[in-house]
Structure formats: C-alpha cells, structure tokens
Short mmCIF file of C-alpha atoms in Angstrom, two decimals:
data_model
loop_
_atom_site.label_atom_id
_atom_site.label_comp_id
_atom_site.label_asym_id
_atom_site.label_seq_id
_atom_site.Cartn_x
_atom_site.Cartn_y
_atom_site.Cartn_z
CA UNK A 6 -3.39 12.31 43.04
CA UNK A 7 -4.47 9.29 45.22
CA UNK A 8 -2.45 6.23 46.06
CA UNK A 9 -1.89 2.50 44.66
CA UNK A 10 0.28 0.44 46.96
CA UNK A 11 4.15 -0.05 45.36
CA UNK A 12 3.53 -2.95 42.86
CA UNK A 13 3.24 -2.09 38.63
CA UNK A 14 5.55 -4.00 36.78
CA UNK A 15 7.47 -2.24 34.25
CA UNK A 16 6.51 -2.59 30.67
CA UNK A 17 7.84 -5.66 28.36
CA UNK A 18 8.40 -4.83 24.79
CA UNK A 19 4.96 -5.21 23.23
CA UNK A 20 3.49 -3.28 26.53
CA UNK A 21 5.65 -0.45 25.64
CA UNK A 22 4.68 0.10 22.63
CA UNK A 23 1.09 0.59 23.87
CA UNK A 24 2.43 3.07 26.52
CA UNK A 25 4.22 4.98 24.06
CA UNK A 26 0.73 5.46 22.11
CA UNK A 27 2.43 3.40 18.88
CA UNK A 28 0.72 1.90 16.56
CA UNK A 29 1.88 -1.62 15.38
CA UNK A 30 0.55 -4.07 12.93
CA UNK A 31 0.66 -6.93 15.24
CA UNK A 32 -2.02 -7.10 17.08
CA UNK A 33 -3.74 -10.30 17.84
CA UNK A 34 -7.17 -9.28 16.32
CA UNK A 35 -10.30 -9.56 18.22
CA UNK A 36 -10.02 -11.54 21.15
CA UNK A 37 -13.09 -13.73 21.07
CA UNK A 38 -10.50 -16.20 19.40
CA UNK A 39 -8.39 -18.92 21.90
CA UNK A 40 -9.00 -19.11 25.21
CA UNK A 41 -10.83 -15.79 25.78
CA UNK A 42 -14.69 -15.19 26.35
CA UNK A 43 -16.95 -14.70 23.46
CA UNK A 44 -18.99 -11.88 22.66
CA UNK A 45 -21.25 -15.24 20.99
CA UNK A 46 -24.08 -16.30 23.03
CA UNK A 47 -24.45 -19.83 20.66
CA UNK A 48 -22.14 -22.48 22.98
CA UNK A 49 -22.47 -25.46 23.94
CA UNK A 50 -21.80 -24.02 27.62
CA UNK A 51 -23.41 -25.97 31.02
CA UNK A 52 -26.22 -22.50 30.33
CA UNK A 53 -26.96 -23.92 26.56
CA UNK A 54 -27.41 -27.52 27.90
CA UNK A 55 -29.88 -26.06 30.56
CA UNK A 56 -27.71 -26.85 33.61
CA UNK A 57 -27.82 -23.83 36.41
CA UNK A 58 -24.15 -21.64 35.82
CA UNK A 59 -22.37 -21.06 38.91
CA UNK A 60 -20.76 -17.71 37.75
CA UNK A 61 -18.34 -18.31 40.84
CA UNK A 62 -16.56 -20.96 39.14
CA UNK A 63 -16.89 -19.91 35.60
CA UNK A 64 -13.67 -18.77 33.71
CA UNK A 65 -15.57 -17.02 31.02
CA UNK A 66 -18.70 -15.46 29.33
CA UNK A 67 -18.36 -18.02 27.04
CA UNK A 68 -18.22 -21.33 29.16
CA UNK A 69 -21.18 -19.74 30.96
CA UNK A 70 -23.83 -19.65 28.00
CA UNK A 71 -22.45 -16.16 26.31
CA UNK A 72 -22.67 -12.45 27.21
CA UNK A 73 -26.38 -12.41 27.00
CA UNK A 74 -26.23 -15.03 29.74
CA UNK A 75 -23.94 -13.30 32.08
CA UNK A 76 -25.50 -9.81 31.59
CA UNK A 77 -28.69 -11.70 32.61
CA UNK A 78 -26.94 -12.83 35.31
CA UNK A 79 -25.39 -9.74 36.56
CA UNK A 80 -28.54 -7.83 36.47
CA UNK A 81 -30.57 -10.58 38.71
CA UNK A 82 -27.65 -9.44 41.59
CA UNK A 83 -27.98 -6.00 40.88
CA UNK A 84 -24.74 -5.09 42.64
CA UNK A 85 -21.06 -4.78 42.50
CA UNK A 86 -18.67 -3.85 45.04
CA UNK A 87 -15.50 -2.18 44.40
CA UNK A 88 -12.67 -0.76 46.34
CA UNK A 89 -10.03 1.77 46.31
CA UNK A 90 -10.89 3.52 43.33
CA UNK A 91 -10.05 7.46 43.44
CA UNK A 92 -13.01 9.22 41.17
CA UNK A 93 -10.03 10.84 39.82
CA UNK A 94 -7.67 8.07 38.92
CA UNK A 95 -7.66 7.72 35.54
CA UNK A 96 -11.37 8.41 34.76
CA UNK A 97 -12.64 5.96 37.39
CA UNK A 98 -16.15 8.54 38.01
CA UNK A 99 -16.80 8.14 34.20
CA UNK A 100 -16.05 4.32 34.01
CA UNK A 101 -18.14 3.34 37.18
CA UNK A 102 -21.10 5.80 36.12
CA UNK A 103 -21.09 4.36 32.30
CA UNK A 104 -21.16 0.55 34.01
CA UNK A 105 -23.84 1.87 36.16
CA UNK A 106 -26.28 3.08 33.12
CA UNK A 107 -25.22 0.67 31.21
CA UNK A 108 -26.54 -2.64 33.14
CA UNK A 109 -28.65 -1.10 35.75
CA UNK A 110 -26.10 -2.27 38.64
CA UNK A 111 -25.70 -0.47 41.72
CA UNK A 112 -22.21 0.29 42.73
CA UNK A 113 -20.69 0.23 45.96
CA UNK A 114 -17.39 1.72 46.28
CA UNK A 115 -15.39 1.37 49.46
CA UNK A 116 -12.13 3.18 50.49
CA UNK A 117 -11.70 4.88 47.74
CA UNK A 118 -8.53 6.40 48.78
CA UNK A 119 -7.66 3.01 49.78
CA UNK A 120 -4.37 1.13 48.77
CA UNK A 121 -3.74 -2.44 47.15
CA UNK A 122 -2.74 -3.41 50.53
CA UNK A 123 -5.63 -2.44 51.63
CA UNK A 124 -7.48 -4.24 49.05
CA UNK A 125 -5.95 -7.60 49.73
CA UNK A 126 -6.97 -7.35 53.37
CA UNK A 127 -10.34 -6.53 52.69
CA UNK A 128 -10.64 -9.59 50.73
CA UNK A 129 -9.15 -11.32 54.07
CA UNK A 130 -11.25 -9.80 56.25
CA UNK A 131 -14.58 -9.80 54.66
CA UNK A 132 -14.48 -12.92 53.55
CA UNK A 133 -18.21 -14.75 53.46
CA UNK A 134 -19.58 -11.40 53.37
CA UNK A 135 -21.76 -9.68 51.22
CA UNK A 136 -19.79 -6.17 51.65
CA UNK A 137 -16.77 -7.95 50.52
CA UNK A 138 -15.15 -6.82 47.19
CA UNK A 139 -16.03 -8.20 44.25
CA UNK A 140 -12.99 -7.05 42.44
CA UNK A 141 -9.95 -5.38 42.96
CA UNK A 142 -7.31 -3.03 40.80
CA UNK A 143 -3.59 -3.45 42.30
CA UNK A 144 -0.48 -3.20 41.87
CA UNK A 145 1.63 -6.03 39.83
CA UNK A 146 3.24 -7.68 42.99
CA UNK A 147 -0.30 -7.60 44.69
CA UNK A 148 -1.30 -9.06 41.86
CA UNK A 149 0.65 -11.72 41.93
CA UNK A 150 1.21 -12.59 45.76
CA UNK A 151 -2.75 -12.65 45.65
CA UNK A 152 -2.77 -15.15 43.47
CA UNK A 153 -0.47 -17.04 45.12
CA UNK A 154 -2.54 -16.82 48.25
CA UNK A 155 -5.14 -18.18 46.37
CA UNK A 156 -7.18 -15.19 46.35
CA UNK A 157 -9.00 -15.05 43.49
CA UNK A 158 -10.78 -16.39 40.61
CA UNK A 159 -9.59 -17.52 37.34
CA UNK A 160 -11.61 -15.47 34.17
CA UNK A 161 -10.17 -14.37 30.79
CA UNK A 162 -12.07 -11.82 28.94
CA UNK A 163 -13.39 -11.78 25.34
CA UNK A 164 -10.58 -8.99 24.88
CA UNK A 165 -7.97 -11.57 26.44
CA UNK A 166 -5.67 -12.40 23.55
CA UNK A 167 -5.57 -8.51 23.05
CA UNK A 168 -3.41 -8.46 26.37
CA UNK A 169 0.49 -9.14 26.17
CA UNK A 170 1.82 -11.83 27.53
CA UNK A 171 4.09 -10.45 29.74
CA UNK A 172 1.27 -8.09 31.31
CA UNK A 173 -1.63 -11.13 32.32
CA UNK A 174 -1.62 -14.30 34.34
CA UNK A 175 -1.63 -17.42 32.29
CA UNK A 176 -4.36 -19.01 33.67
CA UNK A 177 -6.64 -15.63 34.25
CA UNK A 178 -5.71 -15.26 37.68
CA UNK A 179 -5.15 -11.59 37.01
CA UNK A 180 -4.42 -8.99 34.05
CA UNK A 181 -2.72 -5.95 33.80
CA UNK A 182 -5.36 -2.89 32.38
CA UNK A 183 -4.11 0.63 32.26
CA UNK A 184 -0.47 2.56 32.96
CA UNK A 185 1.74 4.96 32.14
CA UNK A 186 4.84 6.54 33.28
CA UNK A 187 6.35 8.52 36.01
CA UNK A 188 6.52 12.09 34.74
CA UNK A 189 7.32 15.43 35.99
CA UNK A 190 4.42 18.10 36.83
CA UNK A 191 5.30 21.52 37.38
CA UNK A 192 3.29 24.63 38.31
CA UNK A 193 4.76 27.12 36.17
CA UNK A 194 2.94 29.94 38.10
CA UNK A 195 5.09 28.89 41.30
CA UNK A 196 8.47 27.69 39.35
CA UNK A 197 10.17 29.87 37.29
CA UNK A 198 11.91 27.80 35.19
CA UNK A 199 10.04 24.07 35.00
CA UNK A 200 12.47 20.87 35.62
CA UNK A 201 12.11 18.36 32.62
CA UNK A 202 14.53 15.58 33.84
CA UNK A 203 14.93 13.75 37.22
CA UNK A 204 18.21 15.22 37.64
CA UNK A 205 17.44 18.88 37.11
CA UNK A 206 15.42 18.57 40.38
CA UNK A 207 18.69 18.56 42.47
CA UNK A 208 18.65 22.85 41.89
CA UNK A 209 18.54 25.38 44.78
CA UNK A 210 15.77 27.35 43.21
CA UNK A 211 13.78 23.94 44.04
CA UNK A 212 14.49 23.89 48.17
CA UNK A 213 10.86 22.94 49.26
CA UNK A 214 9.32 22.21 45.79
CA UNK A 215 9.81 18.40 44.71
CA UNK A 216 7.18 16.44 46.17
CA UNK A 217 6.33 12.40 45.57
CA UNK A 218 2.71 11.35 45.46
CA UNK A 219 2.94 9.14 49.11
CA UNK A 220 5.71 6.99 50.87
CA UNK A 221 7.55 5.14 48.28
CA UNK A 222 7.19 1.78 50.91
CA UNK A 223 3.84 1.46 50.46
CA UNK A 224 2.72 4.11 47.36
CA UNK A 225 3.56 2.60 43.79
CA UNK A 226 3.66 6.46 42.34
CA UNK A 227 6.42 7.33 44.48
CA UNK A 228 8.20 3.70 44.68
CA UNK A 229 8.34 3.95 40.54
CA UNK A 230 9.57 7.93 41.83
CA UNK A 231 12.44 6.29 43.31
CA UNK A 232 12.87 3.95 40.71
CA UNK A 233 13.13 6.73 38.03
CA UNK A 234 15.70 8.42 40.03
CA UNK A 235 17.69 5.36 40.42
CA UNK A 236 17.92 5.47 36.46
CA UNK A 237 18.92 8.99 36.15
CA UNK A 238 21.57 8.79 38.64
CA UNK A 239 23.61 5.11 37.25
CA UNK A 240 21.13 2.81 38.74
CA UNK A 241 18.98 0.11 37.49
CA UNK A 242 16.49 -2.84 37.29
CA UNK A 243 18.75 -4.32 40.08
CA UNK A 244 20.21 -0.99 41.76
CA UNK A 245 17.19 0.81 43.11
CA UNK A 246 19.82 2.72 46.02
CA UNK A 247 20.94 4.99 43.79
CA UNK A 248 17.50 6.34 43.93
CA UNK A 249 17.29 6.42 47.48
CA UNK A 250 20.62 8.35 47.31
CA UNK A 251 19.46 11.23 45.42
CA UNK A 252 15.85 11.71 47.40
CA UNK A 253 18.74 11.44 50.49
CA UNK A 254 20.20 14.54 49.03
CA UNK A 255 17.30 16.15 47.98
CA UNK A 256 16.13 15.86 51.71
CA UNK A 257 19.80 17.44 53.41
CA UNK A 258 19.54 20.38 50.49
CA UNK A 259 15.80 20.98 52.03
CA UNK A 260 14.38 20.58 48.50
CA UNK A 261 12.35 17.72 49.32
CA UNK A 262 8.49 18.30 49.90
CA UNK A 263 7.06 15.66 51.89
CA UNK A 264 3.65 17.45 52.16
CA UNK A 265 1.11 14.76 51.01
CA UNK A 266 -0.01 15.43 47.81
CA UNK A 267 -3.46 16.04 47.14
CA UNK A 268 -5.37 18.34 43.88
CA UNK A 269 -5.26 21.09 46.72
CA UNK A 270 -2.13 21.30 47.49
CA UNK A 271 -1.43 20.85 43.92
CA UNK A 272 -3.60 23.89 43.34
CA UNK A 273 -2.49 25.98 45.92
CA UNK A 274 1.41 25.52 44.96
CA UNK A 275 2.31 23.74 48.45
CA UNK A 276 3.31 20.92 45.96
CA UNK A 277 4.37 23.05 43.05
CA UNK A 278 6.65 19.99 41.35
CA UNK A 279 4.94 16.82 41.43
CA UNK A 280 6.81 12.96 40.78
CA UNK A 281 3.47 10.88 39.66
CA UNK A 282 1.73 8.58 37.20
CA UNK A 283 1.76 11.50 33.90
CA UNK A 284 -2.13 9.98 33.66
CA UNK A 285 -2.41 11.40 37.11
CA UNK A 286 -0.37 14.73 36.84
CA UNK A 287 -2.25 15.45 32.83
CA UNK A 288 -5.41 15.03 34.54
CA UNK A 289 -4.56 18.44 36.61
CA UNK A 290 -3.84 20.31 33.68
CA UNK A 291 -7.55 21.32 32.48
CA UNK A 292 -8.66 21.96 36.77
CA UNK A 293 -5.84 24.34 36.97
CA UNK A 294 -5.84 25.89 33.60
CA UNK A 295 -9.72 26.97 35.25
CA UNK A 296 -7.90 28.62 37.85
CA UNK A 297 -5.54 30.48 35.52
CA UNK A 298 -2.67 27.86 36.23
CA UNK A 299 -0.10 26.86 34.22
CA UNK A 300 0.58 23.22 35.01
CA UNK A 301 3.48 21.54 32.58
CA UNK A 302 3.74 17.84 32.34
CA UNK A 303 7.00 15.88 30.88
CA UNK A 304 7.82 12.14 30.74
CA UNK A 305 11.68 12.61 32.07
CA UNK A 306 14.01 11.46 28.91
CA UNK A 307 16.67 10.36 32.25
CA UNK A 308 14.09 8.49 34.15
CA UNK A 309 11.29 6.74 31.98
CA UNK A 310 9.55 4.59 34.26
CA UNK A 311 6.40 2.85 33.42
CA UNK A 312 3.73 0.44 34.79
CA UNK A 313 0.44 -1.31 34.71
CA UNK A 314 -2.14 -1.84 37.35
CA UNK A 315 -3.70 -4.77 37.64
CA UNK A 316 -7.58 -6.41 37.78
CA UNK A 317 -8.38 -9.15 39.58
CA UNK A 318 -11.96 -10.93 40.94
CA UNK A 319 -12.62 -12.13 44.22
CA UNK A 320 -12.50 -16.11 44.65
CA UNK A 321 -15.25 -15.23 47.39
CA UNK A 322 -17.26 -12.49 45.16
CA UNK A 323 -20.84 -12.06 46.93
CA UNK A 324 -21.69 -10.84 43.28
CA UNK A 325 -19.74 -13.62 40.58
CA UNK A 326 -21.39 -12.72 37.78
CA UNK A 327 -21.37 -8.64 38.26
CA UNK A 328 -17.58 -9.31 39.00
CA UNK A 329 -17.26 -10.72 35.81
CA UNK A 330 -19.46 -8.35 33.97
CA UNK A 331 -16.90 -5.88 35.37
CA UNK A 332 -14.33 -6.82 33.83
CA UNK A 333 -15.59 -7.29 30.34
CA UNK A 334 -16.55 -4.02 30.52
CA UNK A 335 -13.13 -2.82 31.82
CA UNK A 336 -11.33 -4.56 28.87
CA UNK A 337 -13.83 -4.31 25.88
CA UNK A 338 -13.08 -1.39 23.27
CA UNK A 339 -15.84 -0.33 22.66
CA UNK A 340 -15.91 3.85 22.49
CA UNK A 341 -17.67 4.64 25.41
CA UNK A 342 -16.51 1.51 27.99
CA UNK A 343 -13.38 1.00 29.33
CA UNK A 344 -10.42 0.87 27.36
CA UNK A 345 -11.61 4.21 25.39
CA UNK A 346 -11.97 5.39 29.20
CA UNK A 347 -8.99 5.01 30.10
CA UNK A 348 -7.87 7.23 27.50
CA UNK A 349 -9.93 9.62 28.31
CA UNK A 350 -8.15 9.82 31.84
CA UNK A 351 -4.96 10.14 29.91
CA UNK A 352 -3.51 6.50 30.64
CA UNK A 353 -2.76 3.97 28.22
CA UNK A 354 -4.82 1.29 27.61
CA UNK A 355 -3.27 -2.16 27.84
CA UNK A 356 -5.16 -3.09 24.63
CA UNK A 357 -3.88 -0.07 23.06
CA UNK A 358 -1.50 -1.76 20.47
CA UNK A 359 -4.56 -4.04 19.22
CA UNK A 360 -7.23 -1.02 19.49
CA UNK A 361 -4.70 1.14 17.21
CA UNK A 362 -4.20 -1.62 14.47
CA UNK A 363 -8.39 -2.72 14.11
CA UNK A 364 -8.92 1.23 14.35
CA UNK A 365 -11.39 1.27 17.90
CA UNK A 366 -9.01 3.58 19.53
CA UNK A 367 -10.10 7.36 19.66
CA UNK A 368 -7.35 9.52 18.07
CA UNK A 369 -8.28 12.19 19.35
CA UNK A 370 -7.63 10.67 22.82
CA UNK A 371 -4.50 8.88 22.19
CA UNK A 372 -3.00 12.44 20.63
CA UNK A 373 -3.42 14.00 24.12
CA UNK A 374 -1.71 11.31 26.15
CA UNK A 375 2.02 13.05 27.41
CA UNK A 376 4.59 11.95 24.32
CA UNK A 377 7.34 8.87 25.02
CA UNK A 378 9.74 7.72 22.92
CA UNK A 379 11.03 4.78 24.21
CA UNK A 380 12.77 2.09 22.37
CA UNK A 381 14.65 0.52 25.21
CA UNK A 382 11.78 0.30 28.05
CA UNK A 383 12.87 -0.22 31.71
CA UNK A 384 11.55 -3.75 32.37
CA UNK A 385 12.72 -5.17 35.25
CA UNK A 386 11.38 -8.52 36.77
CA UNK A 387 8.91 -9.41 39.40
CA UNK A 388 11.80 -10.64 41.14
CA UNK A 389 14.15 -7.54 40.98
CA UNK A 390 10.75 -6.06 41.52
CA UNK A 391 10.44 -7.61 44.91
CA UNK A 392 14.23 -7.27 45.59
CA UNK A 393 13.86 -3.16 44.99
CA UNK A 394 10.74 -3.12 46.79
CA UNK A 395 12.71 -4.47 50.13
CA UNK A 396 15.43 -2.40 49.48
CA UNK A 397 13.48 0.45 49.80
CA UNK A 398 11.40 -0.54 52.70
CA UNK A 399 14.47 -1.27 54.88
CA UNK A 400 16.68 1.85 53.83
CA UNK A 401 13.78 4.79 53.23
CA UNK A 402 12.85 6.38 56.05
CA UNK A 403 16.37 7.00 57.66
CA UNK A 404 17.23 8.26 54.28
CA UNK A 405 14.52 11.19 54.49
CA UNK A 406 14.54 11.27 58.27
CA UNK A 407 15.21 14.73 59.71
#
C-alpha cells in the first residue's frame, strides 16, 4: 500500500493486452534479436577486442563483451543501490532477495517508502556519490522529464524487442516494466454489501469508508483514482475534473476517508474500501484471509484505469555495471527472475504478451491476476497526461478541503 509519485501512462493497445493477462500470437520472439542485448557472450564488442569496457557508457550486454562479461563485471562492484522500493510492492522482497543470491551483490535500498519525486532528487542530490542510486522505478512522466533532464543512461535489454513500443524510450533512455489497474478493495467484514464500480461508492452506507492510497498531486495510485472517477462520471483522457467533482462530493457527503492508507489500517478496517493498483489491493487478500478477513478485489467495469511504472539507470551510477545487471534481471523471463516476479506480486508483466506466446509465463500465476476485459483501453497521452496532472494539482485540495 506504499506510494509512486502521479506518473504511469495508460496502456496502448498491445500493452493492454498484456494487462488484461491475453494471450496473443504476436509477440516479437526472443529479444536478443535488433537492437537489444544478447544473452551471447561471442561479439566483436570493445571486451572481445581486449579494450577495458566502461559499463557507464555501454548501451548493452552485448556491446560490452556479453552477459558473462557484465556479470563479471557486476560482481567485481559487489553493490547496487536502489531506492523507493516498498518490500511489498509488487513482490519487490522476493525480486531484490533472488538478485541478491543470484550474483552475490549486496543491496542497498534507500527510502523505501520513497516517491518518484523523491527518486529524481536523489539522483540530483547525490550526484558524484557512491550512495547515489544506481537505478530508479518511476512513474511514466518521471520517466520521461528525467530523461529530458538528461538524467540517465541509455541501455536496452536482451528482452528489449519484447517491450511495446508505446511503453519504452526509443533510444533506451527508460522502459516501462510492470502495471495494472486501479481496482476496488473492500473489507467485506466491515462493508456489508462490497462496491464493484466507481460510482456505487457515492452510497450513504459508505460515509467514512472510501479511502485513496495518498494525495492524488503527488501519489500515482490515487491520481489514476481520480482518473478512474473522471471516466465513470462523463470524463476523459482530456477531462480529468469530472473526477475531482465526484471525490468533491464524496468529501461534503463525509464518505471520503482521507486516513493514509497503510496494511494496518487496511487490516484494522479504518480503510475498509480501498482505490489502488489491484496488484497492490490482491496482495492483501492472503494477509487478511490469516486474520479471518474477507478482502474482495474488482477491476471497476465504469472506471478501468491502467498503468506502467517505469525503470531507468543512473547517468552517474557509482555501480554501471550492477545497474545494468539490474535490469536484465528485471526484464528477463526466466521463472524465478523478474518478469515471473512480478506475477507473483499479482501485476502484469510488461513482457507478458511475448512470455504467453513462447510459453515462459507461469499459468498458474497469470490465472490469479484480478480479471479485465478491456477492448477499448483508456490511453491517454503524455501530454493530456501532463495537462490532467496540473489540473489536479491546482484544483485538489480546495476540492477535499474541510
């Protein structure tokens, strides 16, 4: 139930298919192909030729001498730092403790109920020093207004052409890596009869019960909240107020929880109907079922929201090659690394299509992952993005107020 700062871009097409946990017979194969890295170590690389790799400047395991090379590499700095990554977001404890075995890295995770603001100013901050992040995992528009700060590092992965178009930076700046949509969690134990759209939360027998996971001006949970409000109630990719309106109402009709959301104020029912990430709200279920609660999760039919976060590597990296290492990790689909992880946190894998159609995604994992059915995905652009993200940074807190 931790924060990301407002950012995920909705799905395009292709993306949404992976969301939705569809299978397609289009992927693009393995991605060793084009411009991604190669799982080869045989290149003719500057590492081949016997020139010294400077893993700061190199844009993939393959220009570098191969995986063999960078592994080699990574282990010689024996460390990686992270930042702002929840142990419970999306099975980050499992995916930083399988890197960890894995390579023999140490990992150093900072703020880890941090935002991607926060992120991007640590990179600013620490800058030339060897506690700065190596990596970070943001929001879309962080994403992208770090790279246009010049930020960070250019890299595609093996698993690159495995990656939709729409959801990476052309020239590896950043790519998109796990999402899923805004659902509805509801303690049944608390709530007698469990909303399963975004308008059904406008109900007397709610007044104190609808919470959002943070402030939607600087959470991405509760911005995509708003978002998915907007939707129910005639708004769209362009009319986030609409949104706004309703959490407005919600707020005079005292249904509106601002409590801050946390997994123990989820489990003690001060929170009893939750607006976040269904990766985030499905994770609860198995806690609370321990505690004999009944915690029902629905993707709202009147609100489907969705979005990616995003990975990106430090241009100043104290640890290049770990960084790197990282992220191959991150993306490859292997069953016990990354992309398999993230289903095992309940989000969707942005390699999911491709995993599906060359068989390396776990069924089993996939068939627990909240149902969508989405044929027309919400996909607004970075610049209605940006224009909704102002919109509700101006007009939010007098809306709530009181």
């Amino acid at each position: 139930m931790q924060r990301k700062v407002v950012g995920a871009v909705a799905l395009a097409a292709a993306a949404a298919l992976a969301l939705a946990g569809c299978s397609s017979s289009g992927s693009s194969g393995s991605g060793s192909s084009g411009s991604g890295a190669s799982t080869s170590t045989g290149s003719t690389s500057a590492a081949s030729s016997g020139t010294k790799v400077n893993w700061s400047t190199t844009q993939s395991a393959q220009a570098g001498g191969g995986t063999d090379a960078l592994v080699a590499a990574a282990k010689k700095e024996g460390k990686l730092n992270v930042i702002a990554l929840p142990p419970t977001w999306a099975n980050y404890a499992s995916i930083i403790a399988g890197f960890k075995k894995q390579y023999g890295i140490s990992v150093t995770s900072e703020n880890p109920d941090g935002s991607s603001g926060d992120e991007i100013n640590a990179l600013k901050s620490t800058k030339g020093q060897a506690s700065a992040p190596d990596v970070v995992d943001v929001g879309n528009s962080y994403a992208v207004s770090g790279a246009q700060e010049g930020l960070y590092a250019p890299y595609k992965v093996a698993q690159w052409n495995d990656i939709p178009a729409g959801q990476k930076d052309s020239g590896g700046l950043w790519f998109s890596d796990y999402g899923g949509y805004i659902s509805i969690g509801c303690n049944a134990n608390k709530i007698k009869v469990c909303p399963t759209t975004i308008k059904q939360l406008d109900n007397p027998a709610y007044k104190g019960a609808v919470a959002l996971n943070g402030d939607p001006t600087s959470a991405n949970a509760a911005f995509e909240g708003v978002w998915a409000a907007a939707l129910a109630n005639g708004g769209s990719a362009t009319n986030i107020q609409p949104g706004i309106d309703f959490f407005k109402k919600l707020n005079g009709e005292g249904i509106f929880n601002k409590t801050k959301v946390t997994p123990a104020t989820v489990a003690s029912g001060a929170t009893p109907i939750v607006l976040d990430w269904d990766y985030l709200n499905a994770a609860e279920t198995s806690a609370l079922e321990a505690k004999n609660i009944s915690w029902k999760v629905t993707d709202p039919s009147d609100g489907l929201v969705s979005g990616y976060y995003a990975q990106a590597i430090n241009i100043n990296a104290p640890h290049p090659a770990a960084a790197r290492l990282w992220e191959e990790y991150l993306y490859s689909q292997e069953a016990s690394a990354g992309q398999n992880g993230w289903l095992a946190g309940y989000a969707r894998p942005i390699e999911l299509v491709a995993m599906q159609a060359n068989g390396s995604a776990n069924k089993a994992l996939v068939a627990k992952i909240p149902p969508v059915s989405d044929p027309n995905p919400f996909n607004p652009t970075q610049a209605q993005i940006t224009a909704a993200k102002a919109v509700v940074t101006a007009k939010w807190a007098a809306a709530v107020a009181g």
